[in-house]
């Protein structure tokens, strides 16, 4: 029976990630236009375009890695890449919307609209993307309702054990333990916002305390920053510094937000009864506090971005680009990969042109170290271009 509850959780995670991806694909044309226009302009236009890119991506993780990867490939200069990274938390808006819809909207209603749409006009490309987006949203809501129906399985499984009391204990010691568990689990579970789906389902059934649910989502946000540091350690010096300090400042923002929402909740008295309306009230209060936590993370990222964008850009960069694992983990959206591939191909053509010109010069006119550097960069860019070229864009 516990497998039925786990299956419902997987259904929620699938609906969340699928709806995220379908929304980004639905807005891919607009997003591609913003990327093609570039972010190299005045700060006002740069800010507007960066906001559009992050919001249309609907995934803070992909926006974060997009800014870092495009700087790593030297597609963007330092300021716009840091700006995209700083604003990446705004991509959480879609997860917040789904959290607010949890147990307050019937997912089967959306699936019914999808069924009618596919029968009547689902062959139109953009309309089909819209229906798939609704389908992912409906799957998320249905998975949440299924988890609520099978909540008794978890309670029976836990019984009167120490684990049951520990999860329901809202004191600091237990909450910090749940936070650490969320952090470690995020290093293994690659699905973004998995903790949000789990926290919502356990919270409304009183299996997990309110503070414990906040600690779980905070742990995942910290885990994402640990992963950012880990995945940026092999990049060139500038991008390695951006990844490390960006992850540290963002993690500090999460911790500050976590303790802040704990204080806010202690100041506010939430009276929850046992009916379904109380489930919705508890979800609403939880999502509001979760949004405050994300707001603190955003402020910390913006403060870091202000100072990081002012640092002098290094002209000489190591040719150490992001590894293939970034593509396997789906850190970059198809639009970003396509735009990056175009820029890399253009730069690769320029380097090959210069390499061909070396043959027309007399031996010794160009230092051997410079020639070796050009050849090494040509090989590295060829590898990246091949990786991006193998993706279905």
Short mmCIF file of C-alpha atoms in Angstrom, two decimals:
data_model
loop_
_atom_site.label_atom_id
_atom_site.label_comp_id
_atom_site.label_asym_id
_atom_site.label_seq_id
_atom_site.Cartn_x
_atom_site.Cartn_y
_atom_site.Cartn_z
CA UNK A 1 0.00 0.00 0.00
CA UNK A 2 2.91 2.36 0.64
CA UNK A 3 3.77 2.03 -3.05
CA UNK A 4 0.41 3.60 -3.93
CA UNK A 5 1.31 6.63 -1.80
CA UNK A 6 4.75 6.83 -3.42
CA UNK A 7 3.14 6.53 -6.84
CA UNK A 8 0.91 9.49 -6.04
CA UNK A 9 3.97 11.50 -5.01
CA UNK A 10 5.71 10.63 -8.27
CA UNK A 11 2.57 11.73 -10.11
CA UNK A 12 2.75 15.13 -8.40
CA UNK A 13 6.42 15.56 -9.26
CA UNK A 14 5.81 14.50 -12.84
CA UNK A 15 2.94 16.96 -13.22
CA UNK A 16 5.05 19.80 -11.82
CA UNK A 17 8.10 19.18 -14.02
CA UNK A 18 6.00 18.43 -17.12
CA UNK A 19 3.93 21.59 -16.75
CA UNK A 20 7.14 23.61 -16.22
CA UNK A 21 8.67 22.22 -19.39
CA UNK A 22 5.51 22.66 -21.47
CA UNK A 23 5.09 26.27 -20.37
CA UNK A 24 8.71 27.01 -21.33
CA UNK A 25 8.22 25.33 -24.71
CA UNK A 26 4.96 27.21 -25.24
CA UNK A 27 6.84 30.47 -24.65
CA UNK A 28 9.97 29.33 -26.49
CA UNK A 29 9.41 31.67 -29.43
CA UNK A 30 9.16 34.73 -27.20
CA UNK A 31 12.08 33.58 -25.10
CA UNK A 32 14.21 32.97 -28.18
CA UNK A 33 13.44 36.49 -29.41
CA UNK A 34 14.70 37.94 -26.12
CA UNK A 35 17.88 35.87 -26.28
CA UNK A 36 18.48 36.79 -29.92
CA UNK A 37 18.05 40.48 -29.14
CA UNK A 38 20.72 39.95 -26.53
CA UNK A 39 21.13 41.37 -23.09
CA UNK A 40 24.02 43.68 -23.97
CA UNK A 41 22.24 47.04 -23.68
CA UNK A 42 21.36 49.69 -21.13
CA UNK A 43 20.59 48.45 -17.64
CA UNK A 44 16.86 49.15 -18.00
CA UNK A 45 16.49 47.08 -21.16
CA UNK A 46 18.84 44.46 -19.77
CA UNK A 47 16.70 44.14 -16.64
CA UNK A 48 13.45 43.83 -18.60
CA UNK A 49 14.87 41.18 -20.93
CA UNK A 50 16.42 39.24 -18.06
CA UNK A 51 13.08 39.28 -16.21
CA UNK A 52 11.29 38.04 -19.32
CA UNK A 53 13.79 35.22 -19.81
CA UNK A 54 13.62 34.07 -16.18
CA UNK A 55 9.84 34.24 -15.91
CA UNK A 56 9.25 32.47 -19.23
CA UNK A 57 11.68 29.75 -18.19
CA UNK A 58 9.51 29.00 -15.11
CA UNK A 59 12.43 27.14 -13.53
CA UNK A 60 14.91 28.84 -11.17
CA UNK A 61 17.42 26.04 -11.63
CA UNK A 62 17.53 26.35 -15.41
CA UNK A 63 17.75 30.14 -15.25
CA UNK A 64 20.61 29.91 -12.75
CA UNK A 65 22.62 27.51 -14.87
CA UNK A 66 21.74 29.38 -18.07
CA UNK A 67 23.39 32.57 -16.83
CA UNK A 68 26.47 30.67 -15.70
CA UNK A 69 26.76 28.52 -18.83
CA UNK A 70 26.41 31.43 -21.26
CA UNK A 71 29.11 33.32 -19.40
CA UNK A 72 31.25 30.21 -19.41
CA UNK A 73 30.88 30.02 -23.20
CA UNK A 74 31.56 33.78 -23.40
CA UNK A 75 28.23 34.29 -25.11
CA UNK A 76 27.23 36.92 -22.56
CA UNK A 77 29.37 39.47 -20.81
CA UNK A 78 29.64 39.52 -17.02
CA UNK A 79 26.77 41.91 -16.15
CA UNK A 80 23.88 40.24 -18.02
CA UNK A 81 24.95 36.74 -17.01
CA UNK A 82 25.12 37.76 -13.34
CA UNK A 83 21.76 39.52 -13.68
CA UNK A 84 20.09 36.36 -14.99
CA UNK A 85 21.62 34.36 -12.14
CA UNK A 86 20.50 36.94 -9.56
CA UNK A 87 16.91 36.94 -10.82
CA UNK A 88 16.69 33.17 -11.20
CA UNK A 89 14.59 32.71 -8.04
CA UNK A 90 11.71 34.52 -9.75
CA UNK A 91 11.34 31.41 -11.88
CA UNK A 92 9.70 29.77 -8.84
CA UNK A 93 6.44 31.55 -9.63
CA UNK A 94 4.90 28.54 -11.33
CA UNK A 95 5.67 26.21 -8.42
CA UNK A 96 4.04 28.76 -6.11
CA UNK A 97 0.92 28.87 -8.30
CA UNK A 98 0.66 25.07 -8.27
CA UNK A 99 1.09 25.05 -4.51
CA UNK A 100 -1.76 27.52 -4.12
CA UNK A 101 -3.96 25.36 -6.38
CA UNK A 102 -3.24 22.28 -4.27
CA UNK A 103 -6.55 20.85 -2.96
CA UNK A 104 -8.40 23.96 -4.13
CA UNK A 105 -8.99 22.99 -7.76
CA UNK A 106 -10.07 19.71 -9.36
CA UNK A 107 -7.43 18.30 -11.66
CA UNK A 108 -9.94 16.13 -13.54
CA UNK A 109 -11.64 19.32 -14.74
CA UNK A 110 -8.41 20.34 -16.48
CA UNK A 111 -8.00 16.85 -17.96
CA UNK A 112 -11.52 17.11 -19.31
CA UNK A 113 -10.63 20.37 -21.06
CA UNK A 114 -7.55 18.66 -22.49
CA UNK A 115 -9.65 15.79 -23.80
CA UNK A 116 -12.03 18.17 -25.57
CA UNK A 117 -9.12 20.16 -26.92
CA UNK A 118 -7.29 17.17 -28.34
CA UNK A 119 -10.49 15.95 -30.02
CA UNK A 120 -11.36 19.31 -31.59
CA UNK A 121 -8.19 21.26 -32.34
CA UNK A 122 -5.24 19.62 -30.65
CA UNK A 123 -3.24 19.35 -33.87
CA UNK A 124 -2.31 23.03 -33.90
CA UNK A 125 1.25 23.25 -32.51
CA UNK A 126 0.79 26.13 -30.07
CA UNK A 127 -2.65 24.96 -28.96
CA UNK A 128 -1.24 21.48 -28.41
CA UNK A 129 1.47 22.93 -26.16
CA UNK A 130 -1.21 24.80 -24.22
CA UNK A 131 -3.21 21.59 -23.74
CA UNK A 132 -0.09 19.73 -22.61
CA UNK A 133 0.57 22.49 -20.10
CA UNK A 134 -2.97 22.08 -18.74
CA UNK A 135 -2.46 18.33 -18.71
CA UNK A 136 0.65 18.62 -16.53
CA UNK A 137 -1.20 20.94 -14.17
CA UNK A 138 -4.10 18.51 -13.91
CA UNK A 139 -1.76 15.59 -13.24
CA UNK A 140 -0.15 17.53 -10.38
CA UNK A 141 -3.53 18.25 -8.79
CA UNK A 142 -4.74 14.67 -9.22
CA UNK A 143 -1.53 13.37 -7.69
CA UNK A 144 -2.04 15.66 -4.69
CA UNK A 145 -5.59 14.38 -4.18
CA UNK A 146 -4.36 10.79 -4.48
CA UNK A 147 -1.67 11.41 -1.86
CA UNK A 148 -4.32 12.78 0.49
CA UNK A 149 -6.51 9.70 -0.02
CA UNK A 150 -3.58 7.38 0.73
CA UNK A 151 -2.28 9.43 3.66
CA UNK A 152 -3.58 6.83 6.11
CA UNK A 153 -1.05 4.39 4.67
CA UNK A 154 1.82 6.58 5.84
CA UNK A 155 0.25 7.10 9.25
CA UNK A 156 -0.27 3.35 9.63
CA UNK A 157 3.29 2.70 8.48
CA UNK A 158 4.70 5.13 11.04
CA UNK A 159 2.28 4.12 13.78
CA UNK A 160 3.32 5.22 17.25
CA UNK A 161 7.03 5.01 16.49
CA UNK A 162 9.61 7.61 17.41
CA UNK A 163 9.75 8.67 13.77
CA UNK A 164 6.10 9.71 13.87
CA UNK A 165 6.64 11.89 16.93
CA UNK A 166 9.86 13.28 15.50
CA UNK A 167 8.19 14.36 12.23
CA UNK A 168 5.32 15.98 14.14
CA UNK A 169 7.70 17.72 16.55
CA UNK A 170 8.01 21.37 15.55
CA UNK A 171 10.88 22.22 17.90
CA UNK A 172 14.21 23.47 16.59
CA UNK A 173 16.16 20.23 17.00
CA UNK A 174 13.75 18.15 14.93
CA UNK A 175 13.28 20.89 12.34
CA UNK A 176 17.03 21.24 11.79
CA UNK A 177 17.25 17.48 11.37
CA UNK A 178 14.54 17.59 8.69
CA UNK A 179 16.41 20.46 7.03
CA UNK A 180 19.57 18.36 6.85
CA UNK A 181 17.61 15.43 5.43
CA UNK A 182 16.13 17.71 2.76
CA UNK A 183 19.61 18.97 1.89
CA UNK A 184 21.09 15.48 1.54
CA UNK A 185 18.07 14.17 -0.39
CA UNK A 186 18.38 17.06 -2.88
CA UNK A 187 21.83 15.82 -3.80
CA UNK A 188 20.21 12.59 -4.99
CA UNK A 189 16.72 13.62 -6.15
CA UNK A 190 17.18 15.73 -9.27
CA UNK A 191 13.53 16.79 -9.55
CA UNK A 192 13.18 20.46 -8.75
CA UNK A 193 10.72 21.32 -5.93
CA UNK A 194 10.31 17.70 -4.87
CA UNK A 195 10.29 18.90 -1.26
CA UNK A 196 7.35 21.22 -1.95
CA UNK A 197 5.15 18.37 -3.15
CA UNK A 198 6.15 16.16 -0.23
CA UNK A 199 5.77 18.91 2.36
CA UNK A 200 2.29 19.85 1.16
CA UNK A 201 1.02 16.28 1.29
CA UNK A 202 2.49 15.53 4.72
CA UNK A 203 1.52 18.90 6.17
CA UNK A 204 -2.21 18.75 5.43
CA UNK A 205 -2.45 15.28 7.00
CA UNK A 206 -0.65 16.43 10.17
CA UNK A 207 2.11 13.89 9.55
CA UNK A 208 4.71 16.66 9.38
CA UNK A 209 4.79 19.76 11.54
CA UNK A 210 4.48 23.21 10.01
CA UNK A 211 8.06 24.10 10.96
CA UNK A 212 9.22 20.74 9.67
CA UNK A 213 7.62 21.42 6.28
CA UNK A 214 9.42 24.77 6.09
CA UNK A 215 12.66 23.06 7.07
CA UNK A 216 12.20 20.46 4.32
CA UNK A 217 11.80 23.04 1.54
CA UNK A 218 14.66 25.12 2.96
CA UNK A 219 16.84 22.02 2.92
CA UNK A 220 16.15 21.49 -0.76
CA UNK A 221 17.02 25.10 -1.58
CA UNK A 222 20.31 24.68 0.28
CA UNK A 223 20.95 21.42 -1.54
CA UNK A 224 20.48 23.14 -4.91
CA UNK A 225 23.17 25.65 -3.93
CA UNK A 226 25.54 22.85 -2.89
CA UNK A 227 24.97 21.30 -6.32
CA UNK A 228 25.70 24.65 -7.99
CA UNK A 229 29.02 24.86 -6.18
CA UNK A 230 29.81 21.26 -7.09
CA UNK A 231 28.95 21.62 -10.77
CA UNK A 232 30.87 24.89 -11.14
CA UNK A 233 34.11 23.68 -9.57
CA UNK A 234 35.52 22.47 -12.93
CA UNK A 235 34.81 25.67 -14.89
CA UNK A 236 37.25 28.47 -15.64
CA UNK A 237 38.38 30.74 -12.85
CA UNK A 238 35.77 33.47 -13.30
CA UNK A 239 32.78 31.13 -13.60
CA UNK A 240 34.06 29.03 -10.73
CA UNK A 241 34.12 32.15 -8.59
CA UNK A 242 30.63 33.13 -9.74
CA UNK A 243 29.26 29.70 -8.91
CA UNK A 244 30.92 29.48 -5.50
CA UNK A 245 30.08 32.96 -4.22
CA UNK A 246 26.65 32.94 -5.84
CA UNK A 247 25.84 29.63 -4.14
CA UNK A 248 27.13 30.88 -0.79
CA UNK A 249 25.15 34.13 -0.86
CA UNK A 250 21.99 32.35 -2.00
CA UNK A 251 22.36 29.74 0.76
CA UNK A 252 22.73 32.51 3.34
CA UNK A 253 19.55 34.10 1.99
CA UNK A 254 17.72 30.79 2.41
CA UNK A 255 18.89 30.41 6.00
CA UNK A 256 17.92 33.98 6.84
CA UNK A 257 14.52 33.44 5.23
CA UNK A 258 14.05 30.16 7.07
CA UNK A 259 14.61 31.72 10.49
CA UNK A 260 12.59 34.79 9.49
CA UNK A 261 9.50 32.79 8.53
CA UNK A 262 9.91 30.83 11.77
CA UNK A 263 9.69 34.08 13.70
CA UNK A 264 6.75 35.26 11.58
CA UNK A 265 4.85 32.07 12.26
CA UNK A 266 5.47 32.37 16.00
CA UNK A 267 4.01 35.88 15.89
CA UNK A 268 0.96 34.76 13.90
CA UNK A 269 -1.52 32.31 15.37
CA UNK A 270 -2.96 29.89 12.83
CA UNK A 271 -6.10 28.10 13.96
CA UNK A 272 -6.70 25.04 11.80
CA UNK A 273 -9.75 22.82 12.19
CA UNK A 274 -10.07 19.35 10.71
CA UNK A 275 -12.24 19.98 7.67
CA UNK A 276 -11.16 20.34 4.06
CA UNK A 277 -11.34 24.14 4.16
CA UNK A 278 -8.67 24.04 6.88
CA UNK A 279 -6.45 22.03 4.55
CA UNK A 280 -6.66 24.89 2.07
CA UNK A 281 -5.96 27.48 4.80
CA UNK A 282 -2.92 25.54 5.95
CA UNK A 283 -1.69 25.29 2.35
CA UNK A 284 -2.21 29.02 1.83
CA UNK A 285 -0.28 29.98 4.96
CA UNK A 286 2.50 27.56 4.10
CA UNK A 287 2.84 28.90 0.56
CA UNK A 288 2.89 32.49 1.80
CA UNK A 289 5.74 31.71 4.20
CA UNK A 290 7.53 29.75 1.49
CA UNK A 291 7.25 32.80 -0.78
CA UNK A 292 8.77 34.99 1.96
CA UNK A 293 11.68 32.55 2.20
CA UNK A 294 12.20 32.72 -1.56
CA UNK A 295 12.04 36.52 -1.34
CA UNK A 296 14.93 36.52 1.14
CA UNK A 297 16.88 34.27 -1.19
CA UNK A 298 16.18 36.66 -4.07
CA UNK A 299 17.35 39.69 -2.07
CA UNK A 300 20.58 37.90 -1.12
CA UNK A 301 21.19 37.00 -4.76
CA UNK A 302 20.59 40.58 -5.88
CA UNK A 303 23.03 41.92 -3.29
CA UNK A 304 25.65 39.43 -4.45
CA UNK A 305 24.89 40.25 -8.09
CA UNK A 306 25.45 43.97 -7.50
CA UNK A 307 29.00 43.40 -6.32
CA UNK A 308 29.76 40.50 -8.67
CA UNK A 309 28.80 42.53 -11.75
CA UNK A 310 31.14 45.34 -10.68
CA UNK A 311 34.21 43.14 -10.53
CA UNK A 312 36.56 43.54 -13.52
CA UNK A 313 36.03 40.89 -16.17
CA UNK A 314 39.09 38.81 -16.95
CA UNK A 315 40.10 39.01 -20.58
CA UNK A 316 42.19 35.85 -20.55
CA UNK A 317 40.05 32.87 -19.62
CA UNK A 318 40.85 29.20 -19.30
CA UNK A 319 39.18 27.02 -21.91
CA UNK A 320 37.35 24.95 -19.31
CA UNK A 321 33.70 24.70 -20.31
CA UNK A 322 30.74 23.02 -18.64
CA UNK A 323 30.76 19.20 -18.77
CA UNK A 324 28.37 16.87 -20.52
CA UNK A 325 26.65 16.10 -17.22
CA UNK A 326 24.93 19.51 -17.37
CA UNK A 327 23.01 18.29 -20.40
CA UNK A 328 22.26 14.90 -18.86
CA UNK A 329 20.81 16.57 -15.77
CA UNK A 330 18.72 18.91 -17.97
CA UNK A 331 20.17 22.07 -16.43
CA UNK A 332 19.80 24.01 -19.69
CA UNK A 333 16.58 24.55 -21.62
CA UNK A 334 16.38 23.82 -25.38
CA UNK A 335 16.18 27.55 -26.15
CA UNK A 336 19.35 28.33 -24.20
CA UNK A 337 21.17 25.38 -25.77
CA UNK A 338 20.11 26.45 -29.25
CA UNK A 339 21.14 30.07 -28.74
CA UNK A 340 24.42 29.00 -27.17
CA UNK A 341 25.11 26.64 -30.05
CA UNK A 342 24.69 29.43 -32.59
CA UNK A 343 27.11 31.69 -30.73
CA UNK A 344 29.63 28.90 -30.15
CA UNK A 345 29.56 27.96 -33.82
CA UNK A 346 30.18 31.56 -34.80
CA UNK A 347 33.09 31.88 -32.39
CA UNK A 348 34.48 28.53 -33.49
CA UNK A 349 34.47 29.71 -37.10
CA UNK A 350 36.44 32.82 -36.10
CA UNK A 351 39.04 30.76 -34.25
CA UNK A 352 39.43 28.38 -37.20
CA UNK A 353 39.84 31.36 -39.50
CA UNK A 354 42.68 32.68 -37.33
CA UNK A 355 44.26 29.23 -37.19
CA UNK A 356 44.26 29.04 -40.99
CA UNK A 357 45.85 32.48 -41.12
CA UNK A 358 48.76 31.26 -39.01
CA UNK A 359 49.96 29.12 -41.89
CA UNK A 360 50.53 32.20 -44.05
CA UNK A 361 52.81 33.83 -41.47
CA UNK A 362 56.49 33.18 -41.07
CA UNK A 363 57.54 30.81 -38.32
CA UNK A 364 58.23 32.65 -35.09
CA UNK A 365 56.03 35.69 -35.76
CA UNK A 366 53.28 34.32 -33.49
CA UNK A 367 54.39 32.97 -30.09
CA UNK A 368 54.06 29.22 -29.78
CA UNK A 369 52.13 29.60 -26.51
CA UNK A 370 49.44 31.66 -28.27
CA UNK A 371 49.19 29.16 -31.12
CA UNK A 372 48.84 26.27 -28.66
CA UNK A 373 46.14 28.16 -26.78
CA UNK A 374 44.13 28.75 -29.94
CA UNK A 375 44.36 25.09 -30.89
CA UNK A 376 43.33 23.97 -27.41
CA UNK A 377 40.35 26.33 -27.40
CA UNK A 378 39.35 25.14 -30.85
CA UNK A 379 39.28 21.55 -29.57
CA UNK A 380 37.31 22.52 -26.46
CA UNK A 381 34.73 24.52 -28.41
CA UNK A 382 34.41 21.70 -30.93
CA UNK A 383 33.54 19.35 -28.06
CA UNK A 384 30.91 21.78 -26.71
CA UNK A 385 29.48 22.38 -30.18
CA UNK A 386 29.20 18.64 -30.71
CA UNK A 387 27.42 18.20 -27.37
CA UNK A 388 24.95 21.00 -28.11
CA UNK A 389 24.53 19.75 -31.67
CA UNK A 390 23.47 16.30 -30.49
CA UNK A 391 20.58 17.74 -28.51
CA UNK A 392 17.10 17.84 -30.00
CA UNK A 393 16.52 21.59 -30.06
#
